[in-house]
């Protein structure tokens, strides 16, 4: 039985993990390598690095961070932010990422998803969709995909765009509700279910996690294959171990945190 | 680093794409000295061969570069081998994913997984069968990380050591023929239990060297 996943997201800027609400007021919360490893020990099923460095130097730092992380992290690592071409994807994969997420790059050149899937396998290609509700959207009221950290609207209606990303070769969708990001009132379940029901690739719900019941609802009502969270963990409000315990209590078959076996590292 | 009298010399074949770092580090943690190589003469000259699990079947067949018979001969002669995900699929004859022939060491085909949501992405239970195989020593209830759209179907079920269930499909999670193992999941991404499996493989390689 496939286990519903809990994914921890780290926003990385110039080699440090930062956290803000609605992409403003950034605070330094630690070293990405150390934090990623700590979350693996807590029982996280995957880690995502979202690079929000604006500068060229920041990109070089990111590859170094990924390299150092891959040497000590033994759960999957997805890296995104500023990926435009299959060369960018290759650089991140060779540095040690298992999957690469693409956002603005796919809007500009949707075929990059196809080329990435052909070269590296679709399981490496994650389409990142930042959804914001617009009462007066280009095609009427609805959720529209946003680029540039959620600041720039596009005319792409989210469910349609998700379908196109899947058709073009993406192996997974990371769906963030920009309306809920950082506010901790729960995932946008309506949005998540609309996308999860429309595509036949896995969907990760993101944006809005504040407590364990939100994760449960993401799986049971949002039909998400995985849930992503960040702030409540970085702030020390709870731990992955605690969240998994609560989910188990509700009958959600998450992967047990501590397994028999044990490596030798 | 594992308690081992000497490091095991392992070749990690590089098809030219994807992340090899975690697998190299995972093998080293189990007591291996890893050579990453794109050359088959070098890959077949070490104590053991590891075929990693990144890329597409077509790209990997391209990397075989017509050497499949030579690789098959080395495995027939007893070169210990571990194929991971795509590397496992490469041990078979052909794949629905793309044209070209695999190594053909284990008779059978690679076909698309039967489920609504593909790829299978995440942690799945590895279900018994021949779980007393030394590869699974100390891992009676393993949950392992998968990222795959295709699965292997050996012609003879006797090659299958363990299975997993996804969607409408029950498929081979692990296979073995002689000194060659294949696992459909990623041990290098399956946290401590996965590292244990890599160490078990190296233990077997060390034992075989004394036979």
Short mmCIF file of C-alpha atoms in Angstrom, two decimals:
data_model
loop_
_atom_site.label_atom_id
_atom_site.label_comp_id
_atom_site.label_asym_id
_atom_site.label_seq_id
_atom_site.Cartn_x
_atom_site.Cartn_y
_atom_site.Cartn_z
CA UNK A 1 0.00 0.00 0.00
CA UNK A 2 1.35 3.39 -1.01
CA UNK A 3 1.69 5.65 2.04
CA UNK A 4 0.39 9.24 2.01
CA UNK A 5 3.50 11.44 2.14
CA UNK A 6 4.48 14.33 4.36
CA UNK A 7 6.90 16.62 2.56
CA UNK A 8 8.88 19.34 4.29
CA UNK A 9 9.66 22.47 2.26
CA UNK A 10 12.65 24.68 2.91
CA UNK A 11 12.83 28.07 1.20
CA UNK A 12 16.51 28.58 0.47
CA UNK A 13 18.16 31.92 -0.22
CA UNK A 14 21.92 32.28 -0.71
CA UNK A 15 22.58 29.01 1.10
CA UNK A 16 20.31 29.67 4.12
CA UNK A 17 16.79 28.55 4.92
CA UNK A 18 14.40 31.50 5.22
CA UNK A 19 10.71 31.74 6.00
CA UNK A 20 8.17 34.47 5.36
CA UNK A 21 4.43 34.88 4.99
CA UNK A 22 3.03 35.61 1.54
CA UNK A 23 6.61 35.79 0.29
CA UNK A 24 7.52 38.87 2.35
CA UNK A 25 9.23 39.47 5.73
CA UNK A 26 11.89 36.77 5.35
CA UNK A 27 13.56 35.37 8.46
CA UNK A 28 16.67 33.17 8.64
CA UNK A 29 15.73 29.81 10.16
CA UNK A 30 18.88 27.75 9.65
CA UNK A 31 21.27 25.65 7.58
CA UNK A 32 19.55 23.65 4.79
CA UNK A 33 21.79 20.57 5.08
CA UNK A 34 21.32 20.32 8.83
CA UNK A 35 17.57 20.98 8.70
CA UNK A 36 16.97 18.48 5.87
CA UNK A 37 18.74 15.79 7.81
CA UNK A 38 16.88 16.61 11.00
CA UNK A 39 13.56 16.27 9.17
CA UNK A 40 14.60 12.87 7.79
CA UNK A 41 15.30 11.74 11.35
CA UNK A 42 11.86 13.02 12.43
CA UNK A 43 10.25 10.86 9.74
CA UNK A 44 9.68 13.30 6.86
CA UNK A 45 9.02 11.37 3.64
CA UNK A 46 10.63 13.93 1.33
CA UNK A 47 12.32 17.30 1.37
CA UNK A 48 11.84 20.19 -1.07
CA UNK A 49 14.31 23.04 -1.51
CA UNK A 50 12.72 26.06 -3.12
CA UNK A 51 15.46 28.47 -4.13
CA UNK A 52 14.36 32.09 -3.89
CA UNK A 53 17.78 33.62 -4.53
CA UNK A 54 17.54 36.31 -7.15
CA UNK A 55 21.23 36.54 -7.99
CA UNK A 56 23.53 34.49 -10.18
CA UNK A 57 25.81 33.88 -7.17
CA UNK A 58 22.81 32.49 -5.32
CA UNK A 59 22.38 29.85 -8.04
CA UNK A 60 25.97 28.65 -7.64
CA UNK A 61 25.47 28.48 -3.89
CA UNK A 62 22.34 26.40 -4.48
CA UNK A 63 24.21 23.71 -6.44
CA UNK A 64 26.74 23.50 -3.62
CA UNK A 65 23.95 23.24 -1.04
CA UNK A 66 22.27 20.46 -3.04
CA UNK A 67 25.57 18.59 -3.37
CA UNK A 68 26.26 18.74 0.37
CA UNK A 69 22.68 17.73 1.18
CA UNK A 70 22.67 14.71 -1.17
CA UNK A 71 25.68 13.33 0.67
CA UNK A 72 23.85 13.05 3.97
CA UNK A 73 20.15 12.86 3.06
CA UNK A 74 18.67 9.44 2.26
CA UNK A 75 15.12 10.43 1.40
CA UNK A 76 14.06 12.09 -1.88
CA UNK A 77 15.06 15.70 -2.50
CA UNK A 78 13.18 17.97 -4.90
CA UNK A 79 14.75 21.28 -5.89
CA UNK A 80 13.02 24.19 -7.62
CA UNK A 81 13.31 27.89 -8.30
CA UNK A 82 14.53 29.55 -11.48
CA UNK A 83 14.62 26.36 -13.57
CA UNK A 84 14.26 27.30 -17.25
CA UNK A 85 15.91 24.62 -19.36
CA UNK A 86 16.87 20.97 -19.46
CA UNK A 87 20.43 22.15 -18.76
CA UNK A 88 19.25 23.73 -15.48
CA UNK A 89 17.47 20.48 -14.66
CA UNK A 90 20.52 18.41 -15.47
CA UNK A 91 22.77 20.60 -13.30
CA UNK A 92 20.48 20.14 -10.29
CA UNK A 93 20.03 16.39 -10.86
CA UNK A 94 23.77 15.87 -11.27
CA UNK A 95 24.38 17.89 -8.08
CA UNK A 96 22.14 15.44 -6.21
CA UNK A 97 18.47 16.42 -6.62
CA UNK A 98 16.10 13.52 -7.29
CA UNK A 99 13.40 15.70 -8.84
CA UNK A 100 13.33 19.21 -10.21
CA UNK A 101 10.33 21.51 -10.00
CA UNK A 102 9.57 23.98 -12.77
CA UNK A 103 7.25 26.99 -12.56
CA UNK A 104 7.84 30.13 -14.64
CA UNK A 105 10.13 28.17 -16.97
CA UNK A 106 7.22 25.96 -18.02
CA UNK A 107 4.93 28.93 -18.68
CA UNK A 108 7.48 30.48 -21.00
CA UNK A 109 8.39 27.17 -22.67
CA UNK A 110 5.96 24.32 -21.85
CA UNK A 111 7.99 21.93 -24.00
CA UNK A 112 10.74 22.01 -21.34
CA UNK A 113 8.56 19.54 -19.39
CA UNK A 114 8.54 17.16 -22.35
CA UNK A 115 12.26 17.43 -22.98
CA UNK A 116 13.01 16.94 -19.27
CA UNK A 117 10.78 13.86 -19.11
CA UNK A 118 12.40 12.35 -22.19
CA UNK A 119 15.94 12.94 -20.92
CA UNK A 120 15.54 12.18 -17.23
CA UNK A 121 12.22 10.32 -16.91
CA UNK A 122 8.92 11.99 -15.95
CA UNK A 123 9.40 10.93 -12.30
CA UNK A 124 12.10 13.66 -12.15
CA UNK A 125 9.87 16.45 -13.45
CA UNK A 126 7.59 18.31 -11.04
CA UNK A 127 5.30 21.06 -12.33
CA UNK A 128 4.93 23.71 -9.65
CA UNK A 129 1.65 25.63 -9.82
CA UNK A 130 1.01 28.70 -7.68
CA UNK A 131 -2.74 29.24 -7.64
CA UNK A 132 -4.53 32.40 -6.62
CA UNK A 133 -8.28 33.01 -6.79
CA UNK A 134 -9.25 35.90 -9.06
CA UNK A 135 -12.80 37.26 -9.02
CA UNK A 136 -12.07 39.01 -12.27
CA UNK A 137 -9.68 36.62 -13.99
CA UNK A 138 -8.93 36.73 -17.70
CA UNK A 139 -11.42 33.91 -18.32
CA UNK A 140 -13.87 34.87 -15.57
CA UNK A 141 -13.71 34.05 -11.84
CA UNK A 142 -11.39 31.18 -10.98
CA UNK A 143 -7.96 30.04 -9.83
CA UNK A 144 -5.15 31.31 -12.02
CA UNK A 145 -1.54 30.23 -12.12
CA UNK A 146 0.97 32.85 -10.91
CA UNK A 147 4.69 33.07 -11.54
CA UNK A 148 7.59 34.90 -9.87
CA UNK A 149 6.83 33.70 -6.37
CA UNK A 150 3.13 34.29 -6.82
CA UNK A 151 3.43 37.95 -7.75
CA UNK A 152 2.74 37.82 -11.47
CA UNK A 153 -0.63 36.54 -12.73
CA UNK A 154 -0.94 34.53 -15.94
CA UNK A 155 -4.03 33.82 -17.99
CA UNK A 156 -3.65 30.09 -17.27
CA UNK A 157 -6.63 28.62 -15.45
CA UNK A 158 -5.18 26.23 -12.87
CA UNK A 159 -7.04 22.97 -13.62
CA UNK A 160 -6.48 23.35 -17.36
CA UNK A 161 -2.81 24.20 -16.82
CA UNK A 162 -2.37 21.18 -14.54
CA UNK A 163 -3.84 18.95 -17.26
CA UNK A 164 -1.47 20.42 -19.81
CA UNK A 165 1.58 19.96 -17.56
CA UNK A 166 0.65 16.29 -17.10
CA UNK A 167 0.06 15.83 -20.83
CA UNK A 168 3.43 17.36 -21.58
CA UNK A 169 5.32 14.96 -19.35
CA UNK A 170 5.35 16.25 -15.75
CA UNK A 171 5.35 13.34 -13.29
CA UNK A 172 3.92 15.25 -10.34
CA UNK A 173 2.18 18.53 -9.51
CA UNK A 174 3.15 20.71 -6.58
CA UNK A 175 0.02 22.79 -6.07
CA UNK A 176 0.36 25.82 -3.80
CA UNK A 177 -2.55 28.00 -2.78
CA UNK A 178 -1.08 31.50 -2.66
CA UNK A 179 -4.22 32.64 -0.84
CA UNK A 180 -3.49 30.24 2.02
CA UNK A 181 0.31 30.40 2.03
CA UNK A 182 1.53 31.10 5.55
CA UNK A 183 -1.91 31.75 7.07
CA UNK A 184 -2.31 28.31 8.72
CA UNK A 185 -6.05 27.93 8.26
CA UNK A 186 -5.75 24.68 6.26
CA UNK A 187 -5.13 23.69 2.64
CA UNK A 188 -7.52 24.96 -0.02
CA UNK A 189 -9.38 21.65 -0.27
CA UNK A 190 -11.65 22.71 -3.11
CA UNK A 191 -8.68 23.74 -5.24
CA UNK A 192 -6.68 20.61 -4.35
CA UNK A 193 -9.54 18.22 -5.13
CA UNK A 194 -10.31 20.02 -8.41
CA UNK A 195 -6.74 19.46 -9.60
CA UNK A 196 -6.25 15.97 -8.08
CA UNK A 197 -9.45 14.73 -9.73
CA UNK A 198 -8.47 16.21 -13.10
CA UNK A 199 -5.02 14.67 -13.56
CA UNK A 200 -3.63 11.13 -13.39
CA UNK A 201 -0.27 12.08 -11.85
CA UNK A 202 0.36 12.62 -8.11
CA UNK A 203 -0.64 15.98 -6.59
CA UNK A 204 1.04 17.60 -3.59
CA UNK A 205 -1.15 20.01 -1.58
CA UNK A 206 0.70 23.08 -0.34
CA UNK A 207 -0.07 26.33 1.42
CA UNK A 208 -2.01 26.72 4.64
CA UNK A 209 -1.00 23.85 6.95
CA UNK A 210 -1.46 24.89 10.58
CA UNK A 211 -2.25 21.66 12.43
CA UNK A 212 -2.48 17.87 11.99
CA UNK A 213 -6.18 17.92 11.03
CA UNK A 214 -5.32 20.08 8.02
CA UNK A 215 -3.02 17.34 6.74
CA UNK A 216 -5.72 14.73 7.26
CA UNK A 217 -8.24 16.84 5.34
CA UNK A 218 -5.72 17.37 2.55
CA UNK A 219 -5.65 13.60 2.03
CA UNK A 220 -9.29 12.72 2.71
CA UNK A 221 -11.08 15.78 1.23
CA UNK A 222 -8.44 17.28 -1.05
CA UNK A 223 -7.55 13.84 -2.50
CA UNK A 224 -3.89 14.83 -2.33
CA UNK A 225 -1.19 12.16 -2.67
CA UNK A 226 1.12 14.20 -0.47
CA UNK A 227 0.99 17.28 1.72
CA UNK A 228 3.69 19.89 2.02
CA UNK A 229 4.45 22.00 5.04
CA UNK A 230 7.08 24.38 6.29
CA UNK A 231 6.34 27.16 8.76
CA UNK A 232 4.75 25.21 11.58
CA UNK A 233 7.79 22.94 11.68
CA UNK A 234 10.43 25.66 11.35
CA UNK A 235 8.71 27.61 14.14
CA UNK A 236 8.88 24.55 16.39
CA UNK A 237 5.10 24.43 16.86
CA UNK A 238 5.05 20.71 16.13
CA UNK A 239 7.22 17.91 14.69
CA UNK A 240 6.79 15.43 11.84
CA UNK A 241 6.75 12.65 14.44
CA UNK A 242 3.84 14.32 16.28
CA UNK A 243 1.92 14.96 13.06
CA UNK A 244 2.35 11.36 11.91
CA UNK A 245 1.17 10.12 15.29
CA UNK A 246 -2.02 12.17 14.99
CA UNK A 247 -2.62 10.99 11.40
CA UNK A 248 -2.15 7.35 12.42
CA UNK A 249 -4.73 7.90 15.15
CA UNK A 250 -7.22 8.95 12.47
CA UNK A 251 -6.46 5.87 10.40
CA UNK A 252 -4.31 7.59 7.76
CA UNK A 253 -1.67 4.96 6.86
CA UNK A 254 1.43 7.17 6.93
CA UNK A 255 4.89 5.61 6.83
CA UNK A 256 5.96 4.74 10.38
CA UNK A 257 8.54 7.25 11.59
CA UNK A 258 11.13 4.90 13.01
CA UNK A 259 11.64 1.62 11.19
CA UNK A 260 13.50 -1.53 12.04
CA UNK A 261 16.82 -1.90 10.34
CA UNK A 262 19.00 1.07 10.78
CA UNK A 263 21.98 1.97 8.67
CA UNK A 264 25.51 2.37 9.82
CA UNK A 265 26.05 6.03 9.25
CA UNK B 1 31.32 3.52 7.82
CA UNK B 2 30.51 -0.12 8.31
CA UNK B 3 32.65 -2.59 10.26
CA UNK B 4 34.37 -4.32 7.38
CA UNK B 5 37.91 -5.68 7.25
CA UNK B 6 38.44 -4.02 3.86
CA UNK B 7 36.35 -1.87 1.53
CA UNK B 8 34.47 -3.66 -1.28
CA UNK B 9 35.37 -2.32 -4.73
CA UNK B 10 32.12 -1.41 -6.43
CA UNK B 11 31.57 0.04 -9.90
CA UNK B 12 28.61 2.40 -10.18
CA UNK B 13 27.68 2.69 -13.84
CA UNK B 14 26.83 6.21 -15.01
CA UNK B 15 24.32 6.44 -17.90
CA UNK B 16 25.08 10.15 -18.01
CA UNK B 17 21.93 11.51 -16.33
CA UNK B 18 20.51 11.91 -12.87
CA UNK B 19 21.61 11.88 -9.26
CA UNK B 20 24.31 9.35 -8.36
CA UNK B 21 25.56 11.12 -5.21
CA UNK B 22 23.17 9.58 -2.72
CA UNK B 23 23.73 6.06 -4.02
CA UNK B 24 27.51 6.46 -3.99
CA UNK B 25 27.37 7.80 -0.42
CA UNK B 26 24.95 5.07 0.64
CA UNK B 27 27.28 2.37 -0.70
CA UNK B 28 30.26 4.02 0.98
CA UNK B 29 28.36 4.08 4.28
CA UNK B 30 27.95 0.31 3.86
CA UNK B 31 31.69 -0.17 3.41
CA UNK B 32 32.25 0.18 -0.33
CA UNK B 33 34.90 1.99 -2.33
CA UNK B 34 32.90 3.35 -5.26
CA UNK B 35 34.14 3.99 -8.79
CA UNK B 36 31.65 5.97 -10.89
CA UNK B 37 32.28 5.10 -14.52
CA UNK B 38 30.81 5.40 -18.01
CA UNK B 39 33.08 2.63 -19.36
CA UNK B 40 31.99 -1.00 -19.37
CA UNK B 41 35.54 -2.41 -19.29
CA UNK B 42 36.04 -0.57 -16.00
CA UNK B 43 32.54 -1.33 -14.70
CA UNK B 44 32.98 -5.09 -15.20
CA UNK B 45 36.45 -5.23 -13.66
CA UNK B 46 35.41 -4.45 -10.06
CA UNK B 47 34.20 -6.84 -7.34
CA UNK B 48 30.59 -5.84 -7.92
CA UNK B 49 28.48 -3.84 -10.36
CA UNK B 50 25.69 -1.47 -9.36
CA UNK B 51 23.27 -0.28 -12.04
CA UNK B 52 21.59 2.89 -10.74
CA UNK B 53 17.98 3.89 -11.17
CA UNK B 54 17.93 7.23 -12.90
CA UNK B 55 16.98 8.11 -16.49
CA UNK B 56 14.78 6.41 -19.08
CA UNK B 57 15.05 2.87 -20.52
CA UNK B 58 15.89 4.24 -23.96
CA UNK B 59 18.70 6.43 -22.63
CA UNK B 60 20.11 3.54 -20.59
CA UNK B 61 19.98 1.17 -23.57
CA UNK B 62 21.91 3.86 -25.44
CA UNK B 63 24.52 3.76 -22.68
CA UNK B 64 24.76 -0.03 -23.07
CA UNK B 65 26.21 0.87 -26.46
CA UNK B 66 25.92 -2.62 -27.89
CA UNK B 67 27.76 -4.14 -24.91
CA UNK B 68 24.72 -6.02 -23.54
CA UNK B 69 26.15 -9.43 -24.47
CA UNK B 70 29.40 -8.61 -22.69
CA UNK B 71 27.58 -7.45 -19.54
CA UNK B 72 25.36 -10.56 -19.66
CA UNK B 73 28.44 -12.80 -19.94
CA UNK B 74 30.03 -11.12 -16.91
CA UNK B 75 26.85 -11.73 -14.88
CA UNK B 76 26.67 -15.35 -16.11
CA UNK B 77 30.23 -15.80 -14.89
CA UNK B 78 29.16 -14.65 -11.43
CA UNK B 79 29.92 -10.94 -11.18
CA UNK B 80 27.77 -9.78 -8.22
CA UNK B 81 25.31 -7.10 -9.32
CA UNK B 82 22.57 -4.90 -7.88
CA UNK B 83 20.20 -3.17 -10.30
CA UNK B 84 18.07 -0.36 -8.87
CA UNK B 85 14.74 0.76 -10.43
CA UNK B 86 15.71 1.42 -14.07
CA UNK B 87 18.89 -0.57 -13.38
CA UNK B 88 16.71 -3.54 -12.41
CA UNK B 89 14.61 -3.11 -15.55
CA UNK B 90 17.78 -3.13 -17.62
CA UNK B 91 18.46 -6.72 -16.46
CA UNK B 92 15.41 -7.87 -18.46
CA UNK B 93 14.92 -8.43 -22.21
CA UNK B 94 12.78 -5.53 -23.43
CA UNK B 95 10.60 -2.65 -22.18
CA UNK B 96 7.31 -1.10 -23.26
CA UNK B 97 8.88 2.28 -22.41
CA UNK B 98 11.08 2.39 -25.47
CA UNK B 99 12.76 0.31 -28.12
CA UNK B 100 16.04 -1.47 -27.68
CA UNK B 101 17.21 -4.51 -25.82
CA UNK B 102 18.21 -4.78 -22.20
CA UNK B 103 20.94 -7.02 -20.81
CA UNK B 104 18.63 -10.03 -20.92
CA UNK B 105 20.09 -11.72 -17.83
CA UNK B 106 16.65 -12.29 -16.30
CA UNK B 107 14.07 -13.53 -18.82
CA UNK B 108 11.03 -11.27 -18.97
CA UNK B 109 9.58 -7.92 -19.97
CA UNK B 110 9.21 -4.45 -18.49
CA UNK B 111 5.66 -3.12 -18.74
CA UNK B 112 3.70 -0.06 -17.64
CA UNK B 113 2.34 -0.19 -14.09
CA UNK B 114 -1.44 -0.70 -13.88
CA UNK B 115 -2.87 2.12 -11.78
CA UNK B 116 -4.88 5.34 -12.10
CA UNK B 117 -2.06 7.57 -10.86
CA UNK B 118 1.26 7.10 -12.65
CA UNK B 119 4.14 7.43 -11.80
CA UNK B 120 3.95 5.55 -8.53
CA UNK B 121 5.59 8.13 -6.31
CA UNK B 122 6.23 7.47 -2.65
CA UNK B 123 6.74 4.89 0.06
CA UNK B 124 5.26 1.45 -0.37
CA UNK B 125 5.40 -1.77 1.62
CA UNK B 126 7.70 -4.53 0.42
CA UNK B 127 5.69 -7.70 0.95
CA UNK B 128 7.10 -11.06 1.94
CA UNK B 129 7.91 -13.88 -0.41
CA UNK B 130 11.50 -14.97 -0.10
CA UNK B 131 12.19 -12.39 2.57
CA UNK B 132 14.74 -14.72 4.13
CA UNK B 133 17.00 -13.73 1.26
CA UNK B 134 20.13 -12.17 2.75
CA UNK B 135 19.39 -8.91 0.89
CA UNK B 136 16.53 -8.35 3.36
CA UNK B 137 18.38 -9.46 6.49
CA UNK B 138 17.09 -7.43 9.43
CA UNK B 139 14.35 -5.88 7.29
CA UNK B 140 11.24 -8.00 7.92
CA UNK B 141 8.78 -5.13 7.32
CA UNK B 142 10.41 -2.78 4.91
CA UNK B 143 8.69 0.32 3.52
CA UNK B 144 10.67 1.65 0.57
CA UNK B 145 10.64 4.66 -1.73
CA UNK B 146 9.45 4.19 -5.31
CA UNK B 147 9.38 6.57 -8.28
CA UNK B 148 8.43 4.49 -11.32
CA UNK B 149 5.98 4.19 -14.20
CA UNK B 150 7.16 0.74 -15.31
CA UNK B 151 7.62 -2.62 -13.56
CA UNK B 152 9.36 -5.90 -14.36
CA UNK B 153 7.55 -9.11 -15.20
CA UNK B 154 9.90 -12.09 -15.01
CA UNK B 155 8.86 -15.03 -17.22
CA UNK B 156 9.46 -17.33 -14.26
CA UNK B 157 7.96 -16.29 -10.91
CA UNK B 158 10.81 -18.10 -9.16
CA UNK B 159 13.02 -15.05 -9.79
CA UNK B 160 10.74 -12.84 -7.68
CA UNK B 161 11.87 -12.35 -4.06
CA UNK B 162 9.25 -9.85 -2.92
CA UNK B 163 6.29 -7.90 -4.27
CA UNK B 164 4.54 -4.56 -3.72
CA UNK B 165 0.97 -3.56 -4.47
CA UNK B 166 -0.05 -0.35 -6.21
CA UNK B 167 -3.33 0.47 -7.91
CA UNK B 168 -4.56 -2.76 -9.53
CA UNK B 169 -1.05 -4.08 -9.71
CA UNK B 170 1.02 -6.49 -7.69
CA UNK B 171 4.50 -6.35 -9.09
CA UNK B 172 8.04 -7.54 -8.44
CA UNK B 173 9.65 -5.37 -5.76
CA UNK B 174 12.83 -7.47 -5.81
CA UNK B 175 14.23 -10.21 -8.03
CA UNK B 176 17.27 -12.43 -7.89
CA UNK B 177 19.09 -14.71 -10.26
CA UNK B 178 22.31 -16.18 -8.92
CA UNK B 179 24.52 -13.40 -7.66
CA UNK B 180 22.45 -10.69 -9.29
CA UNK B 181 19.67 -8.79 -7.51
CA UNK B 182 17.25 -6.17 -8.75
CA UNK B 183 15.05 -3.88 -6.65
CA UNK B 184 12.32 -1.69 -8.12
CA UNK B 185 12.50 0.78 -5.21
CA UNK B 186 15.35 3.14 -4.36
CA UNK B 187 17.31 1.88 -1.32
CA UNK B 188 19.44 5.06 -1.38
CA UNK B 189 16.23 7.07 -0.87
CA UNK B 190 14.61 4.71 1.66
CA UNK B 191 16.31 6.13 4.74
CA UNK B 192 17.92 3.80 7.31
CA UNK B 193 16.28 0.56 6.05
CA UNK B 194 17.50 1.30 2.53
CA UNK B 195 21.06 1.81 3.76
CA UNK B 196 20.78 -1.49 5.58
CA UNK B 197 19.81 -3.20 2.31
CA UNK B 198 22.86 -1.76 0.55
CA UNK B 199 25.04 -2.98 3.41
CA UNK B 200 23.45 -6.44 3.12
CA UNK B 201 24.33 -6.52 -0.58
CA UNK B 202 27.94 -5.64 0.22
CA UNK B 203 28.03 -8.34 2.92
CA UNK B 204 27.00 -10.87 0.27
CA UNK B 205 29.63 -9.62 -2.15
CA UNK B 206 32.26 -9.98 0.56
CA UNK B 207 31.05 -13.52 1.37
CA UNK B 208 31.08 -14.52 -2.32
CA UNK B 209 34.69 -13.40 -2.63
CA UNK B 210 35.58 -16.16 -0.14
CA UNK B 211 33.70 -18.92 -1.99
#
